[in-house]
Every structure is written in structure tokens, then in C-alpha cells.
Amino acid sequence: MINVESEILSSLRIDVLMQSAREYLEQSTQSSRWMIEYPALKNYSLSDYLENDAINVRKKTESLFHDDTLKLDGIELGSTSSVSINKNNEEFLNSLRLQEEDFVVSLERTDFEDGYNNSILDFVEKNISQNRYTTFLWLYGVYTRHRDDDRIITGLLRIIESKTTVADIDTFFPLVELGLKNPNPMCQEAAIMTIETWRDKQCLKLLESSNISSPLIQRYANVVVLELKKELV
Amino acid sequence: MKLLRMLSSLERWDGHRDVNRKNPTICGDAIADLRTSNNCLSTWRSNDENEKDIAIVALALGRDKAEKLCFVLLDENELHNIEIEISDKCKGRAGGLNEELLNNHRDLIELDYNHIGKLANYISPMVREGHFEVVTKLQIKELLTSFKERNLIDVTKVNDNLKHDLSW
């Protein structure tokens, strides 16, 4: 079996992480998170940091912290060693893999209700708060290993709908595509909910051309298409 | 009088969830949407658009995050025909919603096995024939914001998960 997460992880470099940080800053809530976690940064422009490479980030910030590293999702941004970054991510990924069997069983047994959290979403949220990037890689890996299981695909889509933004579309678009192609209304409903969250033109196009198997879900799809067309077209 | 009843998920009601037995009726997962408490089922009075908005906001405030909300409108006369009584004794619960608006809450009361079944038999064809409504995530957020701006929601009493989701 191809190990998707390891392949991607091996290509991780500091410039990729910096790009990831830029994407975070595009969302105000994430900027707030930085401010809360690192109040000393208030005296500096975050965009200044991100215009520089990792070494400059370290130089500018190391005096501000008791431990002389700046971490983004558990990864040391100040480190120039991609080996150490990979090591951190791999350790985190391995810890997730150890829990994967239980996670999959729970996912199969969980009935997601619109608007409510559950233990699965709490588990994923906890891991995202520790290492967002690797958690998403792992979730993508779960998808590749269970792509024939409707309930797993539905559960993953419900997680993605709840925990991602349009910035994560490149990672999870194939899953949404698969969900819409699946004739099971459960999968299709979850895929449409993700599209409703992402509010993206490419997804709108995909939804418009999809064959929705249930009239009930088709009705929901129509409402979403109408709303997104008003907003995006 | 019309009463708004939320459905937790559309696909539970569309009949695709197989019940592998002779002469299956409405699937158990759909019945789970009619979960009672104290033999009561919570609904909200919804005679006009204004009351419908209040009902939607009340239901949204009871959730952890803004997500699509699906509902059916039950007719008082139809409920009377299947011998289901309506009570206005218990105020609704919706963290932060203006006290006066909580009076729009109505309970379907004294529900037993037989009457839950009758209610499911009433709701199921209604949903399959398209007599239901979907409120999108965006519409929910807009309604909540509008109620907040009109001081009809006390943000300090709103559930923390929802506040986080709405960045309130």
C-alpha cells in the first residue's frame, strides 16, 4: 500500500511551513490565536515575519520567548532543519496511526447530527490544535484506506465540513468529489455541507453537474447552489 | 396553528436506510429524530415568518455550531386528528434568547409508543413529498446576527461552543 502521508511528509520543507503560516494569517481568527499564544508579537508586524525566511523569524523572535523557539502547530519554525521538522511530524503521525483502528470503529458507529459536536469531532479538534497539518494528512490517509466504506467517507466529510476552511480545499477536494459521486444520500449530504462551508466556485460547478440520488438531498443541493450562485457568480 | 419541528438530518427520512425485514415501515433512525423527554416533544409556534425566524433562532441557539437546519411545519388540526395534544406550559430553552420569545415554545405531550408512531406516519410522507424547509448555514448566521443586533439575544448566555463558532 502506498503510504500517502509519508510521501507528503518527506517533501515538507520550511518554505512549505511558511506558506502554511501565511494562509493562517489570512484568517483573522488564526491571527488572534497567534496574538493570544505569543502576546510579545503584538509589538511586531506578523506580515514582517512572514516576508522573511525561517532564520530571520528565529532571530527576530528568540529574545521574546523563554524557550528560544517559535512553534506553529508544534513545529519549530525557528529551526532550519527539515530533518527535525519531519521528525516531529512523523512522531505525531505515528501517534495518530496507533489510534486509527479505534477512530475508524467510532466513525462507523457515529451518527452525525446537524449542528452538534460529538466525541469524534472533539478528538479531531484536539489533534488539530496540536498539529493541524499532520492531522489533515492523516485524515487524508484514512480516506485513502477506506474509500469504499460509505459510513467512513460520510464521517470524514462531516469532520472536514466542521474543521476545515476553503484554504484546505486542495487537500480534501477529492474526498468531496468522491462523496458527491457516491449514490448514498448520506455521503452526498455530507459533501454538500462541505461545499456550503467552503463557498468555492470549483465546488459550485461540481455540485451543479452532480447527479443527486435522493429528492430530499437534491432539494438541499438546490438551495445551496442558488445561494452560492448569488454570492460567487 | 403551525408548529415547527426540527429534523436532525434529511437523509434519515428519505427511505434509503434499509430495514431488512418483511414489510418494513419507517426506519428506526428516523424515529430517533422524535426523541422525547418526559414523554414530550419540543416544537415552536410558527404561524408567520416572524415566528418562524424566532423558532429557527431558538433552535440554532440550542446547538454547538451554525449548520444547516431542516424542519417541518406540523398542523394543529392534523395533530388533533391523531390525538396528540399541545401544551404551552413549559417555556422553551434557548441559551441567551429573549425571555418573552421563549413563550413561543410548545410541547407535544403525553406521547407513547402508539402516538410516536402516528406522528412518524404523519411526518414521513410530508418530508418525502417535499413539505420541509432547509435553512442554510449562512441564513442561520444572518438570523442570529440580526437577533443579536436587535438585542434579542444576550450573548453572555449563549453556549460557548456556538459563540466560538460564530466568533462572538
Tab-separated table of C-alpha atoms in Angstrom:
chain	number	residue	atom	x	y	z
A	1	MET	CA	0.000	0.000	0.000
A	2	ILE	CA	1.249	3.481	-0.826
A	3	ASN	CA	1.917	5.458	2.286
A	4	VAL	CA	0.412	8.788	1.309
A	5	GLU	CA	1.203	10.744	4.463
A	6	SER	CA	4.888	9.725	4.492
A	7	GLU	CA	5.294	10.689	0.873
A	8	ILE	CA	3.935	14.141	1.549
A	9	LEU	CA	5.798	14.472	4.814
A	10	SER	CA	9.107	13.685	3.177
A	11	SER	CA	8.589	16.659	0.894
A	12	LEU	CA	7.869	19.045	3.776
A	13	ARG	CA	10.289	21.951	3.932
A	14	ILE	CA	10.414	25.167	5.840
A	15	ASP	CA	9.108	27.125	2.849
A	16	VAL	CA	6.031	24.923	2.870
A	17	LEU	CA	5.519	25.723	6.520
A	18	MET	CA	5.922	29.424	5.877
A	19	GLN	CA	3.268	29.187	3.180
A	20	SER	CA	1.063	27.434	5.679
A	21	ALA	CA	1.653	30.266	8.146
A	22	ARG	CA	0.715	32.834	5.505
A	23	GLU	CA	-2.548	31.022	4.939
A	24	TYR	CA	-3.218	31.122	8.666
A	25	LEU	CA	-2.741	34.839	8.719
A	26	GLU	CA	-5.295	35.309	6.007
A	27	GLN	CA	-7.844	34.250	8.564
A	28	SER	CA	-8.293	36.775	11.324
A	29	THR	CA	-9.143	34.156	13.916
A	30	GLN	CA	-5.807	32.494	13.363
A	31	SER	CA	-4.035	35.824	13.712
A	32	SER	CA	-5.820	36.245	17.019
A	33	ARG	CA	-4.583	32.847	18.070
A	34	TRP	CA	-1.001	33.880	17.466
A	35	MET	CA	-1.553	37.033	19.453
A	36	ILE	CA	-3.036	35.093	22.341
A	37	GLU	CA	-0.287	32.488	22.372
A	38	TYR	CA	2.516	34.936	21.783
A	39	PRO	CA	1.496	38.311	23.268
A	40	ALA	CA	5.020	39.631	22.718
A	41	LEU	CA	4.334	39.574	18.979
A	42	LYS	CA	1.932	42.486	19.442
A	43	ASN	CA	4.915	44.808	19.102
A	44	TYR	CA	5.759	43.461	15.675
A	45	SER	CA	4.060	43.115	12.348
A	46	LEU	CA	3.317	39.484	11.706
A	47	SER	CA	3.496	40.033	7.998
A	48	ASP	CA	7.092	41.205	8.506
A	49	TYR	CA	7.909	37.845	9.960
A	50	LEU	CA	6.384	36.020	7.115
A	51	GLU	CA	8.192	38.022	4.494
A	52	ASN	CA	11.422	36.698	5.905
A	53	ASP	CA	12.760	33.212	5.907
A	54	ALA	CA	12.839	30.947	8.887
A	55	ILE	CA	16.243	32.119	10.081
A	56	ASN	CA	15.104	35.723	10.278
A	57	VAL	CA	11.966	34.679	12.073
A	58	ARG	CA	14.118	32.987	14.657
A	59	LYS	CA	16.476	35.975	15.017
A	60	LYS	CA	13.605	38.384	15.475
A	61	THR	CA	11.708	36.317	17.965
A	62	GLU	CA	14.136	34.275	20.013
A	63	SER	CA	14.696	37.014	22.558
A	64	LEU	CA	10.971	37.227	23.216
A	65	PHE	CA	10.460	33.700	24.430
A	66	HIS	CA	11.682	31.751	27.429
A	67	ASP	CA	12.375	28.786	25.221
A	68	ASP	CA	14.018	30.124	22.130
A	69	THR	CA	11.790	28.533	19.557
A	70	LEU	CA	8.641	29.711	17.825
A	71	LYS	CA	6.273	26.881	17.168
A	72	LEU	CA	3.498	26.631	14.667
A	73	ASP	CA	1.266	23.659	15.360
A	74	GLY	CA	4.030	22.017	17.350
A	75	ILE	CA	6.637	22.504	14.649
A	76	GLU	CA	9.653	24.630	15.408
A	77	LEU	CA	9.563	27.453	12.905
A	78	GLY	CA	12.877	28.715	14.167
A	79	SER	CA	14.647	25.533	13.235
A	80	THR	CA	16.352	25.397	9.871
A	81	SER	CA	16.492	21.629	9.967
A	82	SER	CA	13.890	19.929	7.825
A	83	VAL	CA	15.002	16.708	9.495
A	84	SER	CA	13.781	17.937	12.868
A	85	ILE	CA	10.500	19.162	11.335
A	86	ASN	CA	9.925	15.837	9.668
A	87	LYS	CA	10.766	14.005	12.856
A	88	ASN	CA	8.171	15.980	14.833
A	89	ASN	CA	5.531	15.384	12.192
A	90	GLU	CA	6.323	11.713	11.866
A	91	GLU	CA	6.101	11.200	15.602
A	92	PHE	CA	2.731	12.919	15.635
A	93	LEU	CA	1.548	10.917	12.647
A	94	ASN	CA	2.602	7.668	14.292
A	95	SER	CA	0.647	8.542	17.413
A	96	LEU	CA	-2.438	9.143	15.250
A	97	ARG	CA	-1.924	5.868	13.390
A	98	LEU	CA	-1.850	3.993	16.679
A	99	GLN	CA	-5.332	5.343	17.377
A	100	GLU	CA	-6.651	4.824	13.847
A	101	GLU	CA	-8.351	1.476	14.418
A	102	ASP	CA	-10.439	2.817	17.322
A	103	PHE	CA	-11.097	6.025	15.400
A	104	VAL	CA	-12.459	4.134	12.395
A	105	VAL	CA	-14.721	1.963	14.557
A	106	SER	CA	-16.091	5.084	16.289
A	107	LEU	CA	-16.563	6.812	12.950
A	108	GLU	CA	-18.616	3.890	11.642
A	109	ARG	CA	-20.839	3.952	14.713
A	110	THR	CA	-21.373	7.686	14.962
A	111	ASP	CA	-24.487	9.280	13.572
A	112	PHE	CA	-23.640	12.918	12.966
A	113	GLU	CA	-26.439	15.350	13.781
A	114	ASP	CA	-26.540	18.758	12.120
A	115	GLY	CA	-25.287	21.476	14.431
A	116	TYR	CA	-23.956	19.271	17.212
A	117	ASN	CA	-20.448	18.289	18.267
A	118	ASN	CA	-19.595	14.738	19.250
A	119	SER	CA	-16.617	12.806	20.593
A	120	ILE	CA	-15.177	12.243	17.093
A	121	LEU	CA	-15.177	15.972	16.328
A	122	ASP	CA	-13.681	16.712	19.753
A	123	PHE	CA	-10.901	14.170	19.117
A	124	VAL	CA	-10.044	15.687	15.743
A	125	GLU	CA	-10.202	19.237	17.156
A	126	LYS	CA	-7.748	18.290	19.896
A	127	ASN	CA	-5.265	16.921	17.356
A	128	ILE	CA	-5.710	19.868	15.004
A	129	SER	CA	-4.843	22.208	17.855
A	130	GLN	CA	-1.581	20.282	18.330
A	131	ASN	CA	-0.575	19.754	14.693
A	132	ARG	CA	-3.085	20.854	12.088
A	133	TYR	CA	-1.059	19.921	9.042
A	134	THR	CA	-0.220	16.367	10.079
A	135	THR	CA	-3.755	15.736	11.371
A	136	PHE	CA	-5.096	16.653	7.940
A	137	LEU	CA	-2.545	14.400	6.223
A	138	TRP	CA	-3.601	11.564	8.473
A	139	LEU	CA	-7.298	12.160	7.768
A	140	TYR	CA	-6.490	12.084	4.062
A	141	GLY	CA	-4.700	8.778	4.657
A	142	VAL	CA	-7.773	7.370	6.451
A	143	TYR	CA	-9.781	8.332	3.370
A	144	THR	CA	-7.391	6.522	1.001
A	145	ARG	CA	-7.554	3.382	3.142
A	146	HIS	CA	-11.370	3.369	3.482
A	147	ARG	CA	-12.631	4.926	0.276
A	148	ASP	CA	-15.109	2.101	-0.292
A	149	ASP	CA	-16.822	2.462	3.060
A	150	ASP	CA	-19.800	4.856	2.844
A	151	ARG	CA	-20.023	5.460	6.570
A	152	ILE	CA	-16.313	6.276	6.880
A	153	ILE	CA	-16.452	8.636	3.900
A	154	THR	CA	-19.553	10.302	5.366
A	155	GLY	CA	-17.896	10.675	8.758
A	156	LEU	CA	-14.726	12.118	7.223
A	157	LEU	CA	-16.765	14.591	5.196
A	158	ARG	CA	-18.647	15.650	8.332
A	159	ILE	CA	-15.268	16.247	10.015
A	160	ILE	CA	-13.959	18.201	7.043
A	161	GLU	CA	-17.131	20.254	6.875
A	162	SER	CA	-16.754	21.147	10.512
A	163	LYS	CA	-12.987	21.602	10.858
A	164	THR	CA	-11.640	22.955	7.564
A	165	THR	CA	-11.931	26.136	5.548
A	166	VAL	CA	-11.648	26.809	1.843
A	167	ALA	CA	-7.872	27.130	2.403
A	168	ASP	CA	-7.793	23.333	2.795
A	169	ILE	CA	-9.603	22.655	-0.459
A	170	ASP	CA	-6.538	21.285	-2.276
A	171	THR	CA	-6.141	18.555	0.308
A	172	PHE	CA	-9.745	17.467	0.558
A	173	PHE	CA	-11.365	18.246	-2.799
A	174	PRO	CA	-11.021	14.591	-3.969
A	175	LEU	CA	-12.972	13.475	-0.924
A	176	VAL	CA	-15.826	15.884	-1.703
A	177	GLU	CA	-15.799	14.710	-5.314
A	178	LEU	CA	-15.988	11.091	-4.174
A	179	GLY	CA	-18.794	11.919	-1.718
A	180	LEU	CA	-20.899	13.504	-4.451
A	181	LYS	CA	-20.323	10.584	-6.819
A	182	ASN	CA	-21.380	8.087	-4.158
A	183	PRO	CA	-25.096	7.278	-4.654
A	184	ASN	CA	-25.615	7.023	-0.897
A	185	PRO	CA	-27.575	10.157	0.201
A	186	MET	CA	-25.675	10.144	3.483
A	187	CYS	CA	-22.370	10.747	1.625
A	188	GLN	CA	-23.909	13.264	-0.736
A	189	GLU	CA	-25.479	15.286	2.076
A	190	ALA	CA	-22.123	15.484	3.895
A	191	ALA	CA	-20.323	16.504	0.673
A	192	ILE	CA	-22.854	19.289	0.041
A	193	MET	CA	-22.435	20.522	3.612
A	194	THR	CA	-18.684	20.809	2.961
A	195	ILE	CA	-19.329	22.762	-0.219
A	196	GLU	CA	-21.672	25.013	1.740
A	197	THR	CA	-18.827	25.698	4.174
A	198	TRP	CA	-16.080	26.238	1.577
A	199	ARG	CA	-18.161	28.518	-0.717
A	200	ASP	CA	-15.899	27.982	-3.725
A	201	LYS	CA	-16.587	28.302	-7.471
A	202	GLN	CA	-14.945	24.997	-8.395
A	203	CYS	CA	-17.127	23.209	-5.852
A	204	LEU	CA	-20.234	25.022	-7.084
A	205	LYS	CA	-19.509	23.790	-10.603
A	206	LEU	CA	-19.022	20.266	-9.311
A	207	LEU	CA	-22.282	20.368	-7.361
A	208	GLU	CA	-24.248	21.687	-10.341
A	209	SER	CA	-23.039	18.814	-12.502
A	210	SER	CA	-23.600	16.113	-9.883
A	211	ASN	CA	-26.296	13.514	-10.022
A	212	ILE	CA	-28.020	13.600	-6.642
A	213	SER	CA	-29.794	10.350	-5.876
A	214	SER	CA	-32.347	11.483	-3.302
A	215	PRO	CA	-35.010	14.143	-3.990
A	216	LEU	CA	-34.610	15.366	-0.406
A	217	ILE	CA	-30.883	15.888	-0.785
A	218	GLN	CA	-31.455	17.365	-4.251
A	219	ARG	CA	-33.679	19.972	-2.625
A	220	TYR	CA	-30.882	20.846	-0.206
A	221	ALA	CA	-28.383	20.946	-3.090
A	222	ASN	CA	-30.657	23.350	-4.986
A	223	VAL	CA	-30.813	25.720	-2.016
A	224	VAL	CA	-27.007	25.702	-1.714
A	225	VAL	CA	-26.473	26.171	-5.467
A	226	LEU	CA	-28.851	29.124	-5.513
A	227	GLU	CA	-27.134	30.772	-2.568
A	228	LEU	CA	-23.596	30.200	-3.898
A	229	LYS	CA	-24.547	31.449	-7.374
A	230	LYS	CA	-25.772	34.712	-5.853
A	231	GLU	CA	-22.544	35.041	-3.937
A	232	LEU	CA	-19.925	33.801	-6.412
A	233	VAL	CA	-21.174	34.252	-9.946
B	1	MET	CA	-51.716	26.876	14.399
B	2	LYS	CA	-48.465	25.699	12.778
B	3	LEU	CA	-45.672	24.157	14.825
B	4	LEU	CA	-42.079	23.918	13.693
B	5	ARG	CA	-40.265	20.663	14.401
B	6	MET	CA	-36.568	20.286	13.589
B	7	LEU	CA	-35.212	17.227	11.765
B	8	SER	CA	-31.673	16.316	12.765
B	9	SER	CA	-30.699	15.004	9.321
B	10	LEU	CA	-32.558	14.862	6.000
B	11	GLU	CA	-31.247	11.545	4.777
B	12	ARG	CA	-32.700	9.690	7.772
B	13	TRP	CA	-36.153	10.424	6.358
B	14	ASP	CA	-35.667	9.731	2.664
B	15	GLY	CA	-36.196	5.996	2.972
B	16	HIS	CA	-32.763	4.853	1.769
B	17	ARG	CA	-31.737	3.386	5.117
B	18	ASP	CA	-32.772	-0.222	4.584
B	19	VAL	CA	-34.698	-2.146	7.195
B	20	ASN	CA	-34.083	-5.740	6.160
B	21	ARG	CA	-37.293	-7.389	7.286
B	22	LYS	CA	-40.644	-8.366	5.846
B	23	ASN	CA	-42.983	-5.350	5.453
B	24	PRO	CA	-40.623	-2.719	6.839
B	25	THR	CA	-42.113	0.586	7.952
B	26	ILE	CA	-40.346	3.855	8.838
B	27	CYS	CA	-36.739	3.167	9.780
B	28	GLY	CA	-35.641	3.344	13.411
B	29	ASP	CA	-33.101	6.063	12.664
B	30	ALA	CA	-35.890	8.409	11.574
B	31	ILE	CA	-37.887	7.591	14.713
B	32	ALA	CA	-34.776	8.604	16.677
B	33	ASP	CA	-35.445	12.125	15.415
B	34	LEU	CA	-38.612	12.071	17.509
B	35	ARG	CA	-36.705	11.561	20.754
B	36	THR	CA	-38.946	12.570	23.633
B	37	SER	CA	-38.122	13.884	27.063
B	38	ASN	CA	-40.660	13.412	29.811
B	39	ASN	CA	-42.923	11.995	27.060
B	40	CYS	CA	-42.908	15.415	25.394
B	41	LEU	CA	-41.597	16.527	22.034
B	42	SER	CA	-40.405	20.078	21.652
B	43	THR	CA	-41.793	22.318	18.886
B	44	TRP	CA	-42.072	26.071	18.307
B	45	ARG	CA	-45.123	28.066	17.264
B	46	SER	CA	-44.645	29.210	13.704
B	47	ASN	CA	-47.732	30.899	12.326
B	48	ASP	CA	-45.925	33.532	10.290
B	49	GLU	CA	-42.438	34.410	9.031
B	50	ASN	CA	-41.601	36.324	12.196
B	51	GLU	CA	-42.477	33.360	14.428
B	52	LYS	CA	-40.640	31.056	12.067
B	53	ASP	CA	-37.479	33.163	12.471
B	54	ILE	CA	-37.850	33.086	16.247
B	55	ALA	CA	-38.203	29.295	16.133
B	56	ILE	CA	-35.126	28.918	13.916
B	57	VAL	CA	-33.052	31.193	16.148
B	58	ALA	CA	-34.214	29.333	19.264
B	59	LEU	CA	-33.229	26.002	17.733
B	60	ALA	CA	-29.901	27.362	16.462
B	61	LEU	CA	-29.071	28.672	19.943
B	62	GLY	CA	-29.517	25.167	21.304
B	63	ARG	CA	-26.785	23.820	19.033
B	64	ASP	CA	-22.966	23.800	19.134
B	65	LYS	CA	-22.386	25.394	15.732
B	66	ALA	CA	-24.158	27.124	12.895
B	67	GLU	CA	-25.082	24.432	10.396
B	68	LYS	CA	-27.991	23.856	8.057
B	69	LEU	CA	-31.281	23.374	9.836
B	70	CYS	CA	-34.110	21.315	8.362
B	71	PHE	CA	-37.645	21.363	9.680
B	72	VAL	CA	-41.263	20.510	9.007
B	73	LEU	CA	-44.323	22.542	9.907
B	74	LEU	CA	-46.897	20.488	11.772
B	75	ASP	CA	-50.539	21.446	11.571
B	76	GLU	CA	-52.512	21.661	14.806
B	77	ASN	CA	-55.611	20.118	13.210
B	78	GLU	CA	-53.650	17.154	11.869
B	79	LEU	CA	-52.139	16.623	15.304
B	80	HIS	CA	-55.627	16.770	16.791
B	81	ASN	CA	-56.756	14.096	14.288
B	82	ILE	CA	-54.084	11.718	15.550
B	83	GLU	CA	-54.952	12.599	19.163
B	84	ILE	CA	-51.776	14.453	20.002
B	85	GLU	CA	-52.177	17.274	22.491
B	86	ILE	CA	-50.240	20.531	22.510
B	87	SER	CA	-49.154	22.314	25.665
B	88	ASP	CA	-47.804	25.829	26.261
B	89	LYS	CA	-46.971	25.236	29.933
B	90	CYS	CA	-43.197	24.867	29.524
B	91	LYS	CA	-41.154	27.787	28.256
B	92	GLY	CA	-38.579	26.956	25.639
B	93	ARG	CA	-34.885	26.680	26.393
B	94	ALA	CA	-32.546	28.579	24.095
B	95	GLY	CA	-29.417	29.985	25.743
B	96	GLY	CA	-29.495	33.766	25.527
B	97	LEU	CA	-32.817	34.233	23.725
B	98	ASN	CA	-35.120	36.973	24.993
B	99	GLU	CA	-37.380	35.578	27.734
B	100	GLU	CA	-40.587	36.718	26.085
B	101	LEU	CA	-39.771	34.871	22.870
B	102	LEU	CA	-39.332	31.638	24.807
B	103	ASN	CA	-43.122	31.678	25.273
B	104	ASN	CA	-43.466	30.592	21.628
B	105	HIS	CA	-42.402	27.123	22.654
B	106	ARG	CA	-44.957	24.331	22.513
B	107	ASP	CA	-44.717	20.720	23.645
B	108	LEU	CA	-46.481	17.776	22.085
B	109	ILE	CA	-47.404	15.924	25.247
B	110	GLU	CA	-48.338	12.512	26.658
B	111	LEU	CA	-46.586	10.697	23.841
B	112	ASP	CA	-46.472	6.918	23.978
B	113	TYR	CA	-45.332	4.201	21.564
B	114	ASN	CA	-48.573	4.415	19.623
B	115	HIS	CA	-48.593	8.181	19.226
B	116	ILE	CA	-44.897	8.451	18.346
B	117	GLY	CA	-45.715	6.016	15.548
B	118	LYS	CA	-48.676	8.123	14.425
B	119	LEU	CA	-46.511	11.215	14.441
B	120	ALA	CA	-43.816	9.455	12.377
B	121	ASN	CA	-46.531	8.356	9.940
B	122	TYR	CA	-47.627	11.986	9.671
B	123	ILE	CA	-44.119	13.430	9.224
B	124	SER	CA	-42.579	10.798	6.945
B	125	PRO	CA	-44.758	11.323	3.832
B	126	MET	CA	-44.660	15.059	4.425
B	127	VAL	CA	-40.849	15.021	4.175
B	128	ARG	CA	-40.768	12.628	1.213
B	129	GLU	CA	-43.250	14.819	-0.671
B	130	GLY	CA	-41.005	17.821	-0.159
B	131	HIS	CA	-43.015	19.610	2.534
B	132	PHE	CA	-39.967	20.571	4.533
B	133	GLU	CA	-37.617	23.538	4.592
B	134	VAL	CA	-33.852	23.899	4.690
B	135	VAL	CA	-32.223	26.932	6.289
B	136	THR	CA	-28.588	27.253	5.208
B	137	LYS	CA	-25.600	27.894	7.415
B	138	LEU	CA	-25.346	31.433	6.053
B	139	GLN	CA	-29.022	32.156	6.717
B	140	ILE	CA	-28.659	30.835	10.273
B	141	LYS	CA	-25.664	33.106	10.876
B	142	GLU	CA	-27.514	36.095	9.437
B	143	LEU	CA	-30.582	35.442	11.576
B	144	LEU	CA	-28.523	35.041	14.739
B	145	THR	CA	-26.624	38.245	13.974
B	146	SER	CA	-29.835	40.126	13.297
B	147	PHE	CA	-31.380	38.976	16.604
B	148	LYS	CA	-28.180	39.899	18.428
B	149	GLU	CA	-28.143	43.352	16.877
B	150	ARG	CA	-31.762	43.861	17.933
B	151	ASN	CA	-30.754	42.890	21.492
B	152	LEU	CA	-32.978	39.825	21.378
B	153	ILE	CA	-30.017	37.630	22.289
B	154	ASP	CA	-27.941	38.024	25.443
B	155	VAL	CA	-24.541	36.865	24.193
B	156	THR	CA	-23.253	36.167	27.702
B	157	LYS	CA	-25.817	33.349	27.993
B	158	VAL	CA	-25.126	31.735	24.620
B	159	ASN	CA	-23.456	28.322	24.704
B	160	ASP	CA	-19.645	28.618	24.480
B	161	ASN	CA	-19.247	26.261	21.508
B	162	LEU	CA	-21.681	28.294	19.437
B	163	LYS	CA	-20.067	31.569	20.471
B	164	HIS	CA	-16.701	30.192	19.358
B	165	ASP	CA	-18.161	29.048	16.042
B	166	LEU	CA	-19.722	32.447	15.409
B	167	SER	CA	-16.660	34.336	16.697
B	168	TRP	CA	-18.920	36.186	19.126
